[in-house]
């Protein structure tokens, strides 16, 4: 039985009042209302705090730019609820979100439950959003709930985890100064301490879709250089990799081979030899032709894969952990 479990929701936010209000509106329509809602206004310089004044249903905590991990810790540590649910300020929860999450805590050994995250609208080729429809081992914190005892057992998020890779104000998803992979690190420390995970497919949130640009697409592809770091810290993630234990993408092998072929062909041309290595690009070009018939879209995919290939090699060398 889960009816006796008390549930609180924690929302970290950084200068996104309009989106936050949509998140709070979605929580007000829950079939299983939260017992408490805590908003952690982390380094906010807009009117977020003022907009929440006079809301007895919302507890507001202000923090001085701790970042996502620090803000979440500041939120859950003020609570004594049995279950702490996290949602981001760019997400809207569907009416049965909280009920579906809490329902998975029937077994006493369940320490965390992740829900389904879907885009809130149509996603263009350069747009940024989040889609989670099954367990991938990343345990994104935009839609997840923890038993408080599990959080207490591992002392919550490690606020220093991946901090050197964070951004301030550059990525709307990270808020005010964030690390990288701190939510994944938290989940795996909880699992290593003996708790079990569940996935609640009916616990749906809709993540905002942020317009992107080709430059942003390239920047996001380059960001994959950080994944070897994550694997060095959490080797269990290898069992979830789409292409196998060493491959970040299903097409990683042929993409990396194509990259090597291009480099080899350029080198051969520069020294006056025939560019025979270019033949190594053929498997990737055949794969690409099956993905789309649109030249512009094919070019986007090829550029993204080329940058990702270079990023993964760079990250693998930097962190001494192979991921291609």
Coordinates of C-alpha atoms in Angstrom, one line a residue:
X1 CA 0.0 0.0 0.0
X2 CA 1.2 3.5 -0.8
X3 CA -1.7 5.6 0.4
X4 CA 0.0 6.2 3.7
X5 CA 3.2 7.6 2.0
X6 CA 3.6 11.4 2.2
X7 CA 4.9 13.0 -0.9
X8 CA 6.6 16.3 -1.6
X9 CA 7.7 17.9 -4.9
X10 CA 10.9 19.8 -5.3
X11 CA 11.4 22.2 -8.2
X12 CA 14.8 24.0 -8.7
X13 CA 14.5 27.2 -10.8
X14 CA 16.7 29.9 -12.2
X15 CA 15.1 33.0 -13.8
X16 CA 12.3 31.2 -15.6
X17 CA 9.2 32.5 -13.9
X18 CA 6.8 32.0 -16.9
X19 CA 7.8 28.3 -17.4
X20 CA 7.8 27.7 -13.6
X21 CA 4.2 29.0 -13.3
X22 CA 3.1 26.4 -15.9
X23 CA 4.8 23.7 -13.9
X24 CA 3.1 24.7 -10.8
X25 CA -0.3 24.9 -12.6
X26 CA 0.2 21.3 -13.7
X27 CA 0.9 20.2 -10.1
X28 CA -2.3 21.8 -9.0
X29 CA -4.2 19.5 -11.2
X30 CA -2.8 16.2 -9.9
X31 CA -5.1 13.3 -9.2
X32 CA -2.9 12.6 -6.2
X33 CA -2.0 16.1 -4.9
X34 CA 1.5 16.6 -3.3
X35 CA 1.5 17.1 0.4
X36 CA 4.1 19.9 -0.1
X37 CA 5.6 21.8 -3.0
X38 CA 9.0 23.4 -2.6
X39 CA 10.5 25.8 -5.1
X40 CA 14.2 26.5 -4.8
X41 CA 14.8 29.9 -6.4
X42 CA 18.6 29.5 -7.1
X43 CA 20.3 32.7 -7.9
X44 CA 17.2 34.2 -9.4
X45 CA 17.4 37.9 -10.3
X46 CA 14.0 38.1 -12.1
X47 CA 10.7 38.4 -10.3
X48 CA 10.2 34.6 -9.5
X49 CA 10.3 35.1 -5.7
X50 CA 7.9 38.0 -5.9
X51 CA 5.5 36.1 -8.1
X52 CA 5.2 33.3 -5.5
X53 CA 4.6 35.7 -2.6
X54 CA 1.3 35.0 -1.0
X55 CA 1.1 31.4 -2.2
X56 CA 0.5 29.3 1.0
X57 CA 0.6 26.2 -1.1
X58 CA 4.2 26.8 -2.1
X59 CA 7.3 26.9 0.1
X60 CA 9.9 29.1 -1.5
X61 CA 13.6 28.7 -0.6
X62 CA 16.2 31.1 -2.0
X63 CA 19.8 30.0 -2.6
X64 CA 22.8 32.0 -4.0
X65 CA 23.5 30.2 -7.3
X66 CA 24.3 26.7 -5.9
X67 CA 23.5 25.0 -9.2
X68 CA 21.0 22.3 -10.0
X69 CA 22.5 19.7 -7.5
X70 CA 22.8 22.2 -4.7
X71 CA 19.3 23.6 -5.2
X72 CA 17.7 20.1 -5.2
X73 CA 19.6 19.2 -2.0
X74 CA 18.5 22.5 -0.4
X75 CA 14.9 21.5 -1.3
X76 CA 14.7 17.9 -0.1
X77 CA 16.6 18.4 3.1
X78 CA 13.9 20.8 4.4
X79 CA 11.3 18.0 4.0
X80 CA 10.3 15.0 6.0
X81 CA 8.0 13.4 3.4
X82 CA 8.4 9.7 2.7
X83 CA 8.9 10.3 -1.0
X84 CA 10.6 13.2 -2.7
X85 CA 9.6 13.8 -6.4
X86 CA 11.8 16.1 -8.6
X87 CA 10.5 17.9 -11.6
X88 CA 12.2 20.7 -13.6
X89 CA 10.8 24.2 -14.2
X90 CA 10.5 23.5 -17.9
X91 CA 8.2 20.6 -17.5
X92 CA 4.4 20.1 -17.2
X93 CA 3.2 17.1 -15.3
X94 CA 0.2 15.2 -16.6
X95 CA -2.7 14.7 -14.1
X96 CA -1.7 11.2 -13.0
X97 CA 2.1 11.9 -12.8
X98 CA 2.5 11.9 -9.1
X99 CA 0.0 9.0 -8.5
X100 CA 1.9 6.8 -11.0
X101 CA 5.2 7.6 -9.4
X102 CA 4.1 7.0 -5.9
X103 CA 2.3 3.8 -6.9
X104 CA 5.7 2.2 -7.7
X105 CA 6.9 2.5 -4.1
X106 CA 4.7 -0.4 -3.0
X107 CA 7.7 -2.7 -2.4
X108 CA 9.9 -1.4 0.5
X109 CA 13.1 -2.0 -1.4
X110 CA 12.2 0.4 -4.2
X111 CA 14.4 3.5 -3.7
X112 CA 13.8 5.5 -6.9
X113 CA 11.1 5.6 -9.6
X114 CA 11.6 7.3 -13.0
X115 CA 8.8 8.5 -15.2
X116 CA 8.2 9.1 -18.9
X117 CA 9.4 12.4 -20.3
X118 CA 8.1 13.5 -23.7
X119 CA 8.5 16.8 -25.7
X120 CA 5.7 19.3 -25.1
X121 CA 5.4 20.0 -28.9
X122 CA 6.9 19.3 -32.3
X123 CA 10.7 19.0 -32.3
X124 CA 12.7 20.6 -35.1
X125 CA 16.1 19.2 -36.3
X126 CA 18.0 21.8 -34.1
X127 CA 15.7 22.0 -31.2
X128 CA 16.5 20.9 -27.7
X129 CA 14.2 18.9 -25.4
X130 CA 14.2 15.7 -23.4
X131 CA 12.6 12.3 -24.3
X132 CA 12.8 9.4 -21.9
X133 CA 10.5 6.4 -22.5
X134 CA 12.4 3.6 -20.7
X135 CA 15.3 3.1 -18.3
X136 CA 18.6 4.2 -19.9
X137 CA 20.7 4.3 -16.8
X138 CA 20.9 8.1 -16.8
X139 CA 18.0 8.7 -14.4
X140 CA 17.4 12.3 -15.5
X141 CA 16.1 14.4 -12.6
X142 CA 13.5 16.2 -14.6
X143 CA 11.0 13.4 -13.8
X144 CA 12.1 11.1 -10.9
X145 CA 11.1 10.3 -7.3
X146 CA 13.2 9.0 -4.5
X147 CA 12.4 7.4 -1.2
X148 CA 13.7 9.9 1.4
X149 CA 15.5 7.2 3.2
X150 CA 17.4 6.4 0.1
X151 CA 18.5 10.1 -0.4
X152 CA 19.4 10.2 3.3
X153 CA 21.5 7.1 3.0
X154 CA 23.8 8.6 0.3
X155 CA 23.6 12.2 1.5
X156 CA 21.8 13.4 -1.6
X157 CA 23.5 14.8 -4.7
X158 CA 27.3 15.3 -4.8
X159 CA 27.3 19.0 -5.6
X160 CA 30.9 18.8 -6.8
X161 CA 30.2 16.0 -9.3
X162 CA 31.1 17.1 -12.8
X163 CA 31.2 20.7 -11.6
X164 CA 34.1 21.7 -13.8
X165 CA 32.1 20.9 -16.9
X166 CA 29.1 23.1 -16.0
X167 CA 27.8 26.3 -17.5
X168 CA 26.3 29.4 -16.1
X169 CA 23.5 30.9 -18.2
X170 CA 24.6 29.2 -21.4
X171 CA 22.1 26.3 -21.4
X172 CA 18.5 26.9 -20.3
X173 CA 18.4 23.4 -18.9
X174 CA 21.2 23.9 -16.4
X175 CA 20.1 27.0 -14.5
X176 CA 22.6 28.9 -12.6
X177 CA 25.9 27.1 -12.7
X178 CA 25.5 23.4 -13.0
X179 CA 27.6 20.3 -13.2
X180 CA 27.3 17.3 -15.5
X181 CA 25.8 14.0 -14.6
X182 CA 25.1 14.7 -11.0
X183 CA 21.6 13.2 -11.3
X184 CA 23.0 10.0 -12.8
X185 CA 25.6 9.8 -10.1
X186 CA 23.0 10.1 -7.4
X187 CA 20.9 7.3 -8.8
X188 CA 23.7 4.9 -9.1
X189 CA 24.9 5.6 -5.6
X190 CA 21.4 4.9 -4.4
X191 CA 21.3 1.6 -6.4
X192 CA 24.8 0.6 -5.1
X193 CA 23.6 1.0 -1.6
X194 CA 21.0 -1.7 -2.1
X195 CA 17.8 0.0 -3.3
X196 CA 16.0 -1.1 -6.4
X197 CA 14.7 1.1 -9.3
X198 CA 11.4 1.1 -11.1
X199 CA 10.1 2.8 -14.2
X200 CA 6.6 4.3 -14.2
X201 CA 5.5 4.6 -17.9
X202 CA 2.3 6.3 -16.9
X203 CA 4.1 9.1 -14.9
X204 CA 4.3 11.5 -17.8
X205 CA 5.8 15.0 -17.9
X206 CA 6.0 17.2 -21.0
X207 CA 9.3 18.9 -21.4
X208 CA 9.5 22.3 -23.1
X209 CA 11.0 22.4 -26.6
X210 CA 13.7 25.1 -26.9
X211 CA 14.4 26.5 -30.4
X212 CA 17.9 25.6 -31.6
X213 CA 20.4 26.6 -34.3
X214 CA 23.0 24.7 -36.3
X215 CA 25.6 26.2 -34.0
X216 CA 23.8 24.9 -30.9
X217 CA 23.5 21.4 -32.6
X218 CA 27.3 21.3 -33.0
X219 CA 27.8 22.5 -29.4
X220 CA 25.6 19.7 -28.1
X221 CA 27.4 17.2 -30.2
X222 CA 30.7 18.4 -28.8
X223 CA 29.3 18.0 -25.3
X224 CA 29.4 14.3 -25.7
X225 CA 33.1 14.4 -24.9
X226 CA 31.9 14.4 -21.3
X227 CA 30.3 10.9 -21.5
X228 CA 33.7 9.1 -21.1
X229 CA 34.0 10.9 -17.8
X230 CA 30.6 9.7 -16.8
X231 CA 31.5 6.1 -17.7
X232 CA 34.8 6.3 -15.8
X233 CA 32.7 7.2 -12.7
X234 CA 29.8 4.8 -13.4
X235 CA 31.0 1.8 -15.5
X236 CA 27.6 0.2 -15.0
X237 CA 26.3 2.5 -17.8
X238 CA 28.1 0.4 -20.4
X239 CA 25.2 -2.2 -20.2
X240 CA 22.8 0.6 -21.5
X241 CA 24.9 1.9 -24.4
X242 CA 22.9 1.7 -27.7
X243 CA 25.8 0.3 -29.8
X244 CA 27.2 -2.1 -27.2
X245 CA 29.6 -1.7 -24.3
X246 CA 32.0 0.6 -26.2
X247 CA 29.8 2.4 -28.6
X248 CA 27.8 5.5 -27.8
X249 CA 25.6 5.3 -30.9
X250 CA 24.3 2.4 -33.0
X251 CA 26.2 3.9 -35.9
X252 CA 29.4 4.6 -33.9
X253 CA 31.5 2.0 -35.6
X254 CA 30.8 3.1 -39.2
X255 CA 30.9 6.8 -38.2
X256 CA 34.3 6.5 -36.6
X257 CA 35.5 4.5 -39.6
X258 CA 34.2 7.2 -41.9
X259 CA 36.0 9.8 -39.9
X260 CA 39.2 7.8 -40.1
X261 CA 38.7 7.4 -43.9
X262 CA 38.3 11.1 -44.4
X263 CA 41.4 12.0 -42.4
X264 CA 43.4 9.3 -44.3
X265 CA 42.1 10.5 -47.7
X266 CA 43.1 14.1 -46.9
X267 CA 46.5 13.0 -45.7
X268 CA 47.1 10.9 -48.8
X269 CA 46.1 13.8 -51.0
X270 CA 48.4 16.2 -49.3
X271 CA 51.4 13.9 -49.9
X272 CA 50.4 13.3 -53.5
X273 CA 48.9 9.8 -53.2
X274 CA 45.6 8.5 -54.3
X275 CA 42.9 9.0 -51.6
X276 CA 42.2 5.3 -51.2
X277 CA 41.1 5.6 -47.5
X278 CA 38.0 7.4 -48.7
X279 CA 36.5 4.0 -49.4
X280 CA 36.1 3.6 -45.6
X281 CA 33.3 6.2 -45.8
X282 CA 31.0 4.0 -47.9
X283 CA 29.3 2.0 -45.1
X284 CA 28.4 5.3 -43.3
X285 CA 27.2 6.9 -46.5
X286 CA 24.9 3.9 -47.2
X287 CA 23.6 4.1 -43.6
X288 CA 23.0 7.9 -44.0
X289 CA 21.1 7.4 -47.3
X290 CA 18.6 5.1 -45.4
X291 CA 18.0 7.8 -42.7
X292 CA 16.8 10.6 -45.0
X293 CA 16.5 11.6 -48.7
X294 CA 16.7 15.3 -47.8
X295 CA 20.2 16.7 -48.6
X296 CA 20.0 19.3 -45.8
X297 CA 18.9 16.8 -43.2
X298 CA 21.6 14.4 -44.3
X299 CA 24.2 17.1 -44.0
X300 CA 23.0 17.9 -40.5
X301 CA 23.3 14.3 -39.4
X302 CA 26.7 13.9 -41.0
X303 CA 28.0 17.0 -39.3
X304 CA 26.6 16.0 -35.9
X305 CA 28.1 12.5 -36.2
X306 CA 31.5 13.9 -37.3
X307 CA 31.6 16.3 -34.3
X308 CA 30.4 13.5 -32.0
X309 CA 33.0 11.1 -33.2
X310 CA 35.8 13.7 -32.6
X311 CA 34.3 14.6 -29.2
X312 CA 34.2 11.0 -28.1
X313 CA 37.8 10.3 -29.1
X314 CA 38.8 13.5 -27.3
X315 CA 36.9 12.5 -24.1
X316 CA 38.2 9.0 -24.2
X317 CA 41.8 10.2 -24.3
X318 CA 41.2 12.9 -21.7
X319 CA 39.5 10.6 -19.2
X320 CA 41.3 7.3 -20.2
X321 CA 38.0 5.6 -20.7
X322 CA 37.2 4.2 -24.2
X323 CA 33.9 5.3 -25.7
X324 CA 33.3 5.6 -29.4

